[in-house]
Amino acid sequence: FTPWLGTVLVRAIRNQDILIYNPDSLFNNVVDLEELSRFVSCVIDTGISGFEAVNLGADEPLTIRKVVEMFLSLTGSNSKITEEAMTRRSFLINCAKVKSVFKFTPASTKSIIQRYVTGNLTELKGGKEAGR
């Protein structure tokens, strides 16, 4: 199973068409190791004990279309984006509890995607297809 962002990155590098659904829906369902590390440090610094279930996603959502356009721009791809509506609704990760309880502000969707693409670009263009 390859995560959606990994598939988009590989297709962009190969200049293959990319099919997207609900292109105007907002997307923030992305977290990387840097964000997890920042969040864990923040939790430790708060001194909160016990258990708190939270959602962690990116701040400042982007549309699905804008996310894929970023991949094309950052990779220099000639891929074409094909858009299709879907009856299943998209969703956003609600980070309100992370912000209020832990005073943690996640990185923007844009900055996490930039890190993801630049962090994997050299490896993938070298012939490897394992995402980070």
Tab-separated table of N, CA, C and O in Angstrom:
chain	number	residue	atom	x	y	z
A	1	PHE	N	0.845	-1.182	0.000
A	1	PHE	CA	0.000	0.000	0.000
A	1	PHE	C	0.892	1.247	0.000
A	1	PHE	O	1.734	1.416	0.864
A	2	THR	N	0.697	2.106	-0.977
A	2	THR	CA	1.439	3.366	-1.049
A	2	THR	C	0.494	4.498	-0.682
A	2	THR	O	-0.580	4.630	-1.270
A	3	PRO	N	0.871	5.330	0.286
A	3	PRO	CA	0.020	6.471	0.631
A	3	PRO	C	-0.202	7.384	-0.578
A	3	PRO	O	0.628	7.438	-1.489
A	4	TRP	N	-1.320	8.100	-0.559
A	4	TRP	CA	-1.700	8.953	-1.683
A	4	TRP	C	-0.581	9.910	-2.074
A	4	TRP	O	-0.255	10.052	-3.255
A	5	LEU	N	0.037	10.584	-1.098
A	5	LEU	CA	1.082	11.543	-1.428
A	5	LEU	C	2.282	10.862	-2.088
A	5	LEU	O	2.905	11.428	-2.979
A	6	GLY	N	2.597	9.655	-1.662
A	6	GLY	CA	3.682	8.898	-2.291
A	6	GLY	C	3.366	8.573	-3.739
A	6	GLY	O	4.225	8.679	-4.619
A	7	THR	N	2.135	8.186	-4.003
A	7	THR	CA	1.703	7.887	-5.367
A	7	THR	C	1.769	9.135	-6.240
A	7	THR	O	2.252	9.090	-7.377
A	8	VAL	N	1.305	10.259	-5.708
A	8	VAL	CA	1.348	11.518	-6.462
A	8	VAL	C	2.798	11.878	-6.787
A	8	VAL	O	3.117	12.264	-7.919
A	9	LEU	N	3.690	11.726	-5.827
A	9	LEU	CA	5.099	12.064	-6.049
A	9	LEU	C	5.720	11.184	-7.135
A	9	LEU	O	6.375	11.690	-8.053
A	10	VAL	N	5.507	9.892	-7.067
A	10	VAL	CA	6.074	8.977	-8.064
A	10	VAL	C	5.499	9.287	-9.445
A	10	VAL	O	6.234	9.355	-10.437
A	11	ARG	N	4.197	9.495	-9.542
A	11	ARG	CA	3.580	9.810	-10.834
A	11	ARG	C	4.111	11.143	-11.386
A	11	ARG	O	4.346	11.273	-12.585
A	12	ALA	N	4.300	12.123	-10.509
A	12	ALA	CA	4.830	13.420	-10.956
A	12	ALA	C	6.244	13.248	-11.501
A	12	ALA	O	6.576	13.807	-12.560
A	13	ILE	N	7.066	12.496	-10.819
A	13	ILE	CA	8.444	12.283	-11.282
A	13	ILE	C	8.462	11.566	-12.628
A	13	ILE	O	9.295	11.858	-13.486
A	14	ARG	N	7.520	10.655	-12.833
A	14	ARG	CA	7.446	9.896	-14.096
A	14	ARG	C	6.677	10.644	-15.182
A	14	ARG	O	6.473	10.112	-16.274
A	15	ASN	N	6.206	11.858	-14.884
A	15	ASN	CA	5.402	12.649	-15.819
A	15	ASN	C	4.131	11.920	-16.257
A	15	ASN	O	3.675	12.063	-17.388
A	16	GLN	N	3.567	11.150	-15.347
A	16	GLN	CA	2.325	10.425	-15.624
A	16	GLN	C	1.135	11.271	-15.184
A	16	GLN	O	1.237	12.064	-14.235
A	17	ASP	N	0.014	11.093	-15.873
A	17	ASP	CA	-1.190	11.820	-15.495
A	17	ASP	C	-1.584	11.476	-14.063
A	17	ASP	O	-1.361	10.358	-13.591
A	18	ILE	N	-2.189	12.449	-13.392
A	18	ILE	CA	-2.601	12.264	-12.003
A	18	ILE	C	-4.089	12.564	-11.900
A	18	ILE	O	-4.530	13.674	-12.191
A	19	LEU	N	-4.862	11.564	-11.512
A	19	LEU	CA	-6.301	11.695	-11.335
A	19	LEU	C	-6.580	12.112	-9.896
A	19	LEU	O	-6.066	11.502	-8.959
A	20	ILE	N	-7.359	13.179	-9.734
A	20	ILE	CA	-7.738	13.615	-8.393
A	20	ILE	C	-9.256	13.684	-8.288
A	20	ILE	O	-9.957	13.905	-9.277
A	21	TYR	N	-9.734	13.470	-7.074
A	21	TYR	CA	-11.157	13.535	-6.783
A	21	TYR	C	-11.419	14.723	-5.865
A	21	TYR	O	-10.572	15.086	-5.059
A	22	ASN	N	-12.592	15.283	-5.983
A	22	ASN	CA	-12.973	16.419	-5.145
A	22	ASN	C	-11.870	17.483	-5.119
A	22	ASN	O	-11.346	17.827	-4.059
A	23	PRO	N	-11.490	18.008	-6.274
A	23	PRO	CA	-10.333	18.896	-6.371
A	23	PRO	C	-10.422	20.178	-5.532
A	23	PRO	O	-9.401	20.739	-5.161
A	24	ASP	N	-11.641	20.617	-5.210
A	24	ASP	CA	-11.787	21.849	-4.428
A	24	ASP	C	-11.922	21.585	-2.930
A	24	ASP	O	-12.043	22.527	-2.144
A	25	SER	N	-11.884	20.318	-2.539
A	25	SER	CA	-11.950	19.972	-1.114
A	25	SER	C	-10.628	20.303	-0.445
A	25	SER	O	-9.562	20.196	-1.053
A	26	LEU	N	-10.701	20.682	0.813
A	26	LEU	CA	-9.497	21.025	1.557
A	26	LEU	C	-8.805	19.776	2.095
A	26	LEU	O	-9.447	18.787	2.427
A	27	PHE	N	-7.471	19.864	2.205
A	27	PHE	CA	-6.630	18.746	2.622
A	27	PHE	C	-5.619	19.218	3.663
A	27	PHE	O	-4.964	20.244	3.470
A	28	ASN	N	-5.525	18.483	4.757
A	28	ASN	CA	-4.492	18.740	5.763
A	28	ASN	C	-4.055	17.436	6.443
A	28	ASN	O	-3.464	17.444	7.506
A	29	ASN	N	-4.346	16.323	5.806
A	29	ASN	CA	-4.085	15.005	6.371
A	29	ASN	C	-2.638	14.586	6.111
A	29	ASN	O	-2.369	13.619	5.396
A	30	VAL	N	-1.710	15.361	6.662
A	30	VAL	CA	-0.293	15.076	6.453
A	30	VAL	C	0.499	15.502	7.688
A	30	VAL	O	0.294	16.581	8.234
A	31	VAL	N	1.366	14.604	8.133
A	31	VAL	CA	2.271	14.853	9.249
A	31	VAL	C	3.557	14.113	8.909
A	31	VAL	O	3.521	13.019	8.357
A	32	ASP	N	4.693	14.712	9.209
A	32	ASP	CA	5.964	14.030	8.967
A	32	ASP	C	6.705	13.844	10.283
A	32	ASP	O	6.232	14.239	11.351
A	33	LEU	N	7.855	13.213	10.212
A	33	LEU	CA	8.618	12.939	11.425
A	33	LEU	C	9.028	14.217	12.156
A	33	LEU	O	9.077	14.253	13.385
A	34	GLU	N	9.318	15.259	11.413
A	34	GLU	CA	9.675	16.529	12.040
A	34	GLU	C	8.521	17.058	12.897
A	34	GLU	O	8.719	17.523	14.015
A	35	GLU	N	7.295	16.968	12.372
A	35	GLU	CA	6.119	17.416	13.131
A	35	GLU	C	5.870	16.529	14.342
A	35	GLU	O	5.545	17.019	15.420
A	36	LEU	N	6.004	15.223	14.164
A	36	LEU	CA	5.820	14.321	15.302
A	36	LEU	C	6.823	14.629	16.403
A	36	LEU	O	6.478	14.660	17.585
A	37	SER	N	8.054	14.880	16.020
A	37	SER	CA	9.096	15.203	16.979
A	37	SER	C	8.767	16.505	17.718
A	37	SER	O	8.895	16.595	18.945
A	38	ARG	N	8.343	17.530	16.965
A	38	ARG	CA	7.971	18.800	17.588
A	38	ARG	C	6.814	18.616	18.561
A	38	ARG	O	6.801	19.175	19.653
A	39	PHE	N	5.823	17.799	18.155
A	39	PHE	CA	4.658	17.572	18.997
A	39	PHE	C	5.038	16.826	20.278
A	39	PHE	O	4.629	17.209	21.377
A	40	VAL	N	5.820	15.786	20.161
A	40	VAL	CA	6.246	15.024	21.341
A	40	VAL	C	7.017	15.934	22.298
A	40	VAL	O	6.790	15.907	23.508
A	41	SER	N	7.908	16.748	21.777
A	41	SER	CA	8.646	17.692	22.625
A	41	SER	C	7.691	18.649	23.333
A	41	SER	O	7.855	18.946	24.519
A	42	CYS	N	6.702	19.122	22.620
A	42	CYS	CA	5.710	20.038	23.190
A	42	CYS	C	4.942	19.351	24.314
A	42	CYS	O	4.727	19.935	25.374
A	43	VAL	N	4.526	18.115	24.087
A	43	VAL	CA	3.774	17.366	25.102
A	43	VAL	C	4.630	17.187	26.351
A	43	VAL	O	4.165	17.404	27.478
A	44	ILE	N	5.879	16.817	26.158
A	44	ILE	CA	6.788	16.627	27.295
A	44	ILE	C	6.946	17.936	28.069
A	44	ILE	O	6.904	17.949	29.298
A	45	ASP	N	7.080	19.032	27.348
A	45	ASP	CA	7.266	20.338	27.982
A	45	ASP	C	6.045	20.803	28.777
A	45	ASP	O	6.177	21.582	29.717
A	46	THR	N	4.844	20.335	28.411
A	46	THR	CA	3.640	20.770	29.121
A	46	THR	C	3.545	20.149	30.504
A	46	THR	O	2.892	20.710	31.380
A	47	GLY	N	4.174	18.989	30.682
A	47	GLY	CA	4.098	18.303	31.973
A	47	GLY	C	2.768	17.618	32.213
A	47	GLY	O	2.501	17.118	33.306
A	48	ILE	N	1.908	17.570	31.226
A	48	ILE	CA	0.614	16.899	31.364
A	48	ILE	C	0.867	15.411	31.585
A	48	ILE	O	1.670	14.797	30.889
A	49	SER	N	0.156	14.837	32.519
A	49	SER	CA	0.286	13.401	32.736
A	49	SER	C	-1.044	12.731	32.386
A	49	SER	O	-2.073	13.394	32.259
A	50	GLY	N	-1.000	11.450	32.242
A	50	GLY	CA	-2.207	10.722	31.896
A	50	GLY	C	-2.325	10.537	30.394
A	50	GLY	O	-1.331	10.506	29.680
A	51	PHE	N	-3.548	10.464	29.941
A	51	PHE	CA	-3.810	10.150	28.542
A	51	PHE	C	-4.700	11.216	27.917
A	51	PHE	O	-5.685	11.637	28.515
A	52	GLU	N	-4.344	11.638	26.743
A	52	GLU	CA	-5.156	12.556	25.949
A	52	GLU	C	-5.138	12.064	24.510
A	52	GLU	O	-4.074	11.931	23.911
A	53	ALA	N	-6.294	11.760	23.956
A	53	ALA	CA	-6.397	11.384	22.548
A	53	ALA	C	-6.549	12.661	21.723
A	53	ALA	O	-7.397	13.503	22.033
A	54	VAL	N	-5.710	12.819	20.730
A	54	VAL	CA	-5.769	14.012	19.881
A	54	VAL	C	-5.585	13.626	18.425
A	54	VAL	O	-5.036	12.572	18.112
A	55	ASN	N	-6.052	14.508	17.567
A	55	ASN	CA	-5.793	14.378	16.130
A	55	ASN	C	-4.634	15.295	15.797
A	55	ASN	O	-4.557	16.411	16.312
A	56	LEU	N	-3.774	14.835	14.931
A	56	LEU	CA	-2.657	15.663	14.503
A	56	LEU	C	-2.639	15.694	12.979
A	56	LEU	O	-2.579	14.655	12.330
A	57	GLY	N	-2.730	16.872	12.452
A	57	GLY	CA	-2.662	17.095	11.014
A	57	GLY	C	-1.943	18.407	10.793
A	57	GLY	O	-1.463	19.036	11.731
A	58	ALA	N	-1.888	18.817	9.566
A	58	ALA	CA	-1.217	20.070	9.222
A	58	ALA	C	-2.158	21.251	9.444
A	58	ALA	O	-3.376	21.103	9.470
A	59	ASP	N	-1.583	22.422	9.605
A	59	ASP	CA	-2.341	23.659	9.717
A	59	ASP	C	-2.479	24.255	8.308
A	59	ASP	O	-1.762	23.869	7.393
A	60	GLU	N	-3.368	25.186	8.142
A	60	GLU	CA	-3.560	25.892	6.871
A	60	GLU	C	-3.794	24.919	5.704
A	60	GLU	O	-2.949	24.756	4.819
A	61	PRO	N	-4.962	24.287	5.690
A	61	PRO	CA	-5.276	23.337	4.622
A	61	PRO	C	-5.187	23.959	3.230
A	61	PRO	O	-5.356	25.171	3.063
A	62	LEU	N	-4.920	23.115	2.257
A	62	LEU	CA	-4.912	23.496	0.844
A	62	LEU	C	-5.934	22.629	0.108
A	62	LEU	O	-6.262	21.536	0.563
A	63	THR	N	-6.379	23.092	-1.047
A	63	THR	CA	-7.265	22.245	-1.840
A	63	THR	C	-6.454	21.071	-2.405
A	63	THR	O	-5.230	21.154	-2.566
A	64	ILE	N	-7.166	20.010	-2.707
A	64	ILE	CA	-6.530	18.838	-3.318
A	64	ILE	C	-5.804	19.269	-4.597
A	64	ILE	O	-4.669	18.854	-4.857
A	65	ARG	N	-6.436	20.105	-5.389
A	65	ARG	CA	-5.820	20.584	-6.639
A	65	ARG	C	-4.501	21.306	-6.351
A	65	ARG	O	-3.489	21.060	-6.994
A	66	LYS	N	-4.506	22.203	-5.359
A	66	LYS	CA	-3.301	22.970	-5.025
A	66	LYS	C	-2.186	22.038	-4.535
A	66	LYS	O	-1.013	22.248	-4.861
A	67	VAL	N	-2.535	21.026	-3.762
A	67	VAL	CA	-1.537	20.053	-3.288
A	67	VAL	C	-0.841	19.397	-4.474
A	67	VAL	O	0.388	19.344	-4.553
A	68	VAL	N	-1.623	18.913	-5.422
A	68	VAL	CA	-1.034	18.240	-6.587
A	68	VAL	C	-0.255	19.225	-7.449
A	68	VAL	O	0.826	18.897	-7.951
A	69	GLU	N	-0.747	20.441	-7.593
A	69	GLU	CA	0.003	21.460	-8.338
A	69	GLU	C	1.357	21.742	-7.682
A	69	GLU	O	2.350	21.973	-8.373
A	70	MET	N	1.411	21.696	-6.354
A	70	MET	CA	2.687	21.869	-5.651
A	70	MET	C	3.662	20.758	-6.028
A	70	MET	O	4.839	21.010	-6.266
A	71	PHE	N	3.171	19.526	-6.062
A	71	PHE	CA	4.020	18.396	-6.445
A	71	PHE	C	4.581	18.604	-7.848
A	71	PHE	O	5.767	18.377	-8.081
A	72	LEU	N	3.729	19.045	-8.768
A	72	LEU	CA	4.182	19.257	-10.148
A	72	LEU	C	5.223	20.362	-10.211
A	72	LEU	O	6.242	20.233	-10.883
A	73	SER	N	4.989	21.434	-9.491
A	73	SER	CA	5.919	22.554	-9.485
A	73	SER	C	7.261	22.167	-8.851
A	73	SER	O	8.326	22.454	-9.416
A	74	LEU	N	7.210	21.518	-7.705
A	74	LEU	CA	8.446	21.168	-6.989
A	74	LEU	C	9.275	20.112	-7.700
A	74	LEU	O	10.493	20.057	-7.525
A	75	THR	N	8.629	19.273	-8.503
A	75	THR	CA	9.362	18.219	-9.222
A	75	THR	C	9.685	18.614	-10.660
A	75	THR	O	10.416	17.901	-11.341
A	76	GLY	N	9.124	19.727	-11.128
A	76	GLY	CA	9.322	20.109	-12.524
A	76	GLY	C	8.603	19.171	-13.478
A	76	GLY	O	9.007	18.997	-14.624
A	77	SER	N	7.521	18.593	-13.016
A	77	SER	CA	6.790	17.571	-13.778
A	77	SER	C	5.946	18.166	-14.900
A	77	SER	O	5.469	19.294	-14.822
A	78	ASN	N	5.753	17.346	-15.934
A	78	ASN	CA	4.846	17.689	-17.034
A	78	ASN	C	3.550	16.899	-16.940
A	78	ASN	O	2.798	16.820	-17.915
A	79	SER	N	3.304	16.282	-15.795
A	79	SER	CA	2.077	15.504	-15.611
A	79	SER	C	0.858	16.388	-15.809
A	79	SER	O	0.873	17.573	-15.502
A	80	LYS	N	-0.201	15.776	-16.302
A	80	LYS	CA	-1.487	16.463	-16.447
A	80	LYS	C	-2.379	16.030	-15.290
A	80	LYS	O	-2.384	14.874	-14.892
A	81	ILE	N	-3.126	16.978	-14.748
A	81	ILE	CA	-4.076	16.678	-13.679
A	81	ILE	C	-5.447	16.458	-14.305
A	81	ILE	O	-5.939	17.295	-15.053
A	82	THR	N	-6.038	15.320	-13.984
A	82	THR	CA	-7.396	15.019	-14.410
A	82	THR	C	-8.278	15.062	-13.177
A	82	THR	O	-7.955	14.439	-12.167
A	83	GLU	N	-9.367	15.819	-13.256
A	83	GLU	CA	-10.240	15.994	-12.096
A	83	GLU	C	-11.537	15.230	-12.278
A	83	GLU	O	-12.083	15.171	-13.368
A	84	GLU	N	-11.991	14.662	-11.161
A	84	GLU	CA	-13.244	13.925	-11.182
A	84	GLU	C	-13.959	14.158	-9.855
A	84	GLU	O	-13.322	14.134	-8.799
A	85	ALA	N	-15.269	14.375	-9.950
A	85	ALA	CA	-16.057	14.528	-8.719
A	85	ALA	C	-16.273	13.144	-8.112
A	85	ALA	O	-16.233	12.135	-8.799
A	86	MET	N	-16.472	13.124	-6.814
A	86	MET	CA	-16.710	11.860	-6.136
A	86	MET	C	-17.850	12.060	-5.148
A	86	MET	O	-17.957	13.109	-4.515
A	87	THR	N	-18.679	11.055	-5.008
A	87	THR	CA	-19.816	11.176	-4.100
A	87	THR	C	-19.379	11.089	-2.636
A	87	THR	O	-20.032	11.635	-1.761
A	88	ARG	N	-18.278	10.429	-2.371
A	88	ARG	CA	-17.784	10.330	-1.001
A	88	ARG	C	-17.148	11.656	-0.609
A	88	ARG	O	-16.333	12.204	-1.342
A	89	ARG	N	-17.524	12.160	0.563
A	89	ARG	CA	-17.028	13.462	1.014
A	89	ARG	C	-15.588	13.372	1.490
A	89	ARG	O	-15.161	12.373	2.039
A	90	SER	N	-14.868	14.435	1.299
A	90	SER	CA	-13.523	14.559	1.837
A	90	SER	C	-13.626	15.011	3.289
A	90	SER	O	-14.705	15.386	3.755
A	91	PHE	N	-12.515	14.999	4.002
A	91	PHE	CA	-12.532	15.406	5.400
A	91	PHE	C	-11.258	16.165	5.737
A	91	PHE	O	-10.259	16.074	5.042
A	92	LEU	N	-11.330	16.913	6.808
A	92	LEU	CA	-10.170	17.619	7.355
A	92	LEU	C	-9.853	17.043	8.729
A	92	LEU	O	-10.747	16.601	9.444
A	93	ILE	N	-8.590	17.072	9.090
A	93	ILE	CA	-8.178	16.697	10.430
A	93	ILE	C	-8.412	17.915	11.330
A	93	ILE	O	-7.916	19.000	11.049
A	94	ASN	N	-9.161	17.729	12.393
A	94	ASN	CA	-9.444	18.808	13.326
A	94	ASN	C	-8.344	18.847	14.389
A	94	ASN	O	-8.235	17.943	15.209
A	95	CYS	N	-7.539	19.879	14.360
A	95	CYS	CA	-6.399	20.015	15.270
A	95	CYS	C	-6.696	20.939	16.442
A	95	CYS	O	-5.780	21.374	17.145
A	96	ALA	N	-7.958	21.246	16.678
A	96	ALA	CA	-8.330	22.204	17.733
A	96	ALA	C	-7.842	21.763	19.107
A	96	ALA	O	-7.325	22.573	19.880
A	97	LYS	N	-7.966	20.483	19.435
A	97	LYS	CA	-7.559	20.020	20.764
A	97	LYS	C	-6.046	20.111	20.942
A	97	LYS	O	-5.559	20.482	22.007
A	98	VAL	N	-5.310	19.782	19.890
A	98	VAL	CA	-3.840	19.877	19.940
A	98	VAL	C	-3.426	21.325	20.224
A	98	VAL	O	-2.500	21.580	20.990
A	99	LYS	N	-4.142	22.246	19.604
A	99	LYS	CA	-3.831	23.666	19.783
A	99	LYS	C	-4.247	24.161	21.169
A	99	LYS	O	-3.504	24.904	21.806
A	100	SER	N	-5.423	23.761	21.631
A	100	SER	CA	-5.920	24.285	22.902
A	100	SER	C	-5.290	23.603	24.114
A	100	SER	O	-4.875	24.276	25.058
A	101	VAL	N	-5.191	22.285	24.107
A	101	VAL	CA	-4.665	21.561	25.269
A	101	VAL	C	-3.149	21.655	25.354
A	101	VAL	O	-2.584	21.885	26.419
A	102	PHE	N	-2.483	21.484	24.224
A	102	PHE	CA	-1.019	21.428	24.225
A	102	PHE	C	-0.354	22.710	23.742
A	102	PHE	O	0.864	22.811	23.713
A	103	LYS	N	-1.168	23.682	23.304
A	103	LYS	CA	-0.620	24.948	22.787
A	103	LYS	C	0.369	24.686	21.651
A	103	LYS	O	1.386	25.347	21.520
A	104	PHE	N	0.043	23.702	20.818
A	104	PHE	CA	0.903	23.301	19.710
A	104	PHE	C	0.282	23.763	18.402
A	104	PHE	O	-0.882	23.492	18.130
A	105	THR	N	1.039	24.470	17.601
A	105	THR	CA	0.577	24.881	16.275
A	105	THR	C	1.326	24.059	15.239
A	105	THR	O	2.539	24.209	15.075
A	106	PRO	N	0.603	23.175	14.549
A	106	PRO	CA	1.262	22.356	13.531
A	106	PRO	C	1.794	23.215	12.383
A	106	PRO	O	1.319	24.320	12.139
A	107	ALA	N	2.777	22.674	11.686
A	107	ALA	CA	3.290	23.330	10.480
A	107	ALA	C	2.187	23.359	9.430
A	107	ALA	O	1.241	22.579	9.473
A	108	SER	N	2.326	24.244	8.474
A	108	SER	CA	1.327	24.355	7.410
A	108	SER	C	1.388	23.147	6.475
A	108	SER	O	2.427	22.488	6.356
A	109	THR	N	0.286	22.895	5.830
A	109	THR	CA	0.229	21.832	4.831
A	109	THR	C	1.299	22.072	3.774
A	109	THR	O	2.022	21.153	3.377
A	110	LYS	N	1.430	23.312	3.349
A	110	LYS	CA	2.414	23.673	2.323
A	110	LYS	C	3.836	23.324	2.770
A	110	LYS	O	4.592	22.718	2.006
A	111	SER	N	4.220	23.685	3.982
A	111	SER	CA	5.596	23.432	4.420
A	111	SER	C	5.883	21.942	4.590
A	111	SER	O	6.982	21.483	4.274
A	112	ILE	N	4.914	21.176	5.066
A	112	ILE	CA	5.128	19.731	5.207
A	112	ILE	C	5.269	19.083	3.837
A	112	ILE	O	6.133	18.227	3.634
A	113	ILE	N	4.450	19.493	2.890
A	113	ILE	CA	4.552	18.925	1.537
A	113	ILE	C	5.889	19.302	0.905
A	113	ILE	O	6.534	18.470	0.265
A	114	GLN	N	6.323	20.537	1.094
A	114	GLN	CA	7.633	20.934	0.559
A	114	GLN	C	8.743	20.066	1.143
A	114	GLN	O	9.619	19.611	0.421
A	115	ARG	N	8.704	19.814	2.446
A	115	ARG	CA	9.710	18.946	3.066
A	115	ARG	C	9.630	17.534	2.506
A	115	ARG	O	10.654	16.893	2.247
A	116	TYR	N	8.419	17.039	2.333
A	116	TYR	CA	8.221	15.679	1.830
A	116	TYR	C	8.795	15.525	0.422
A	116	TYR	O	9.539	14.591	0.140
A	117	VAL	N	8.440	16.449	-0.447
A	117	VAL	CA	8.905	16.353	-1.834
A	117	VAL	C	10.419	16.514	-1.907
A	117	VAL	O	11.108	15.686	-2.504
A	118	THR	N	10.957	17.558	-1.306
A	118	THR	CA	12.406	17.771	-1.402
A	118	THR	C	13.186	16.667	-0.695
A	118	THR	O	14.260	16.287	-1.145
A	119	GLY	N	12.636	16.117	0.375
A	119	GLY	CA	13.310	15.046	1.090
A	119	GLY	C	13.349	13.736	0.339
A	119	GLY	O	14.222	12.901	0.572
A	120	ASN	N	12.408	13.536	-0.570
A	120	ASN	CA	12.327	12.279	-1.312
A	120	ASN	C	12.732	12.387	-2.773
A	120	ASN	O	12.950	11.386	-3.427
A	121	LEU	N	12.832	13.592	-3.281
A	121	LEU	CA	13.056	13.805	-4.706
A	121	LEU	C	14.343	13.170	-5.220
A	121	LEU	O	14.325	12.451	-6.228
A	122	THR	N	15.441	13.387	-4.569
A	122	THR	CA	16.719	12.843	-5.032
A	122	THR	C	16.687	11.324	-5.047
A	122	THR	O	17.102	10.695	-6.013
A	123	GLU	N	16.159	10.750	-3.981
A	123	GLU	CA	16.095	9.290	-3.888
A	123	GLU	C	15.222	8.702	-5.001
A	123	GLU	O	15.600	7.736	-5.656
A	124	LEU	N	14.064	9.297	-5.232
A	124	LEU	CA	13.164	8.762	-6.237
A	124	LEU	C	13.671	8.986	-7.657
A	124	LEU	O	13.511	8.123	-8.504
A	125	LYS	N	14.269	10.135	-7.925
A	125	LYS	CA	14.800	10.372	-9.269
A	125	LYS	C	15.984	9.463	-9.547
A	125	LYS	O	16.296	9.195	-10.694
A	126	GLY	N	16.609	8.961	-8.499
A	126	GLY	CA	17.718	8.029	-8.643
A	126	GLY	C	17.266	6.617	-8.946
A	126	GLY	O	18.072	5.709	-9.029
A	127	GLY	N	15.957	6.416	-9.084
A	127	GLY	CA	15.448	5.097	-9.444
A	127	GLY	C	14.770	4.353	-8.306
A	127	GLY	O	14.124	3.365	-8.525
A	128	LYS	N	14.898	4.847	-7.098
A	128	LYS	CA	14.250	4.180	-5.969
A	128	LYS	C	12.839	4.736	-5.848
A	128	LYS	O	12.582	5.871	-6.176
A	129	GLU	N	11.908	3.899	-5.375
A	129	GLU	CA	10.532	4.345	-5.258
A	129	GLU	C	10.000	4.215	-3.845
A	129	GLU	O	8.804	4.146	-3.634
A	130	ALA	N	10.842	4.191	-2.876
A	130	ALA	CA	10.374	4.112	-1.484
A	130	ALA	C	10.249	5.521	-0.932
A	130	ALA	O	11.213	6.260	-0.921
A	131	GLY	N	9.051	5.891	-0.510
A	131	GLY	CA	8.848	7.192	0.100
A	131	GLY	C	9.359	7.205	1.522
A	131	GLY	O	9.678	6.174	2.084
A	132	ARG	N	9.427	8.380	2.065
A	132	ARG	CA	9.866	8.543	3.449
A	132	ARG	C	8.769	8.210	4.413
A	132	ARG	O	7.644	8.431	4.212
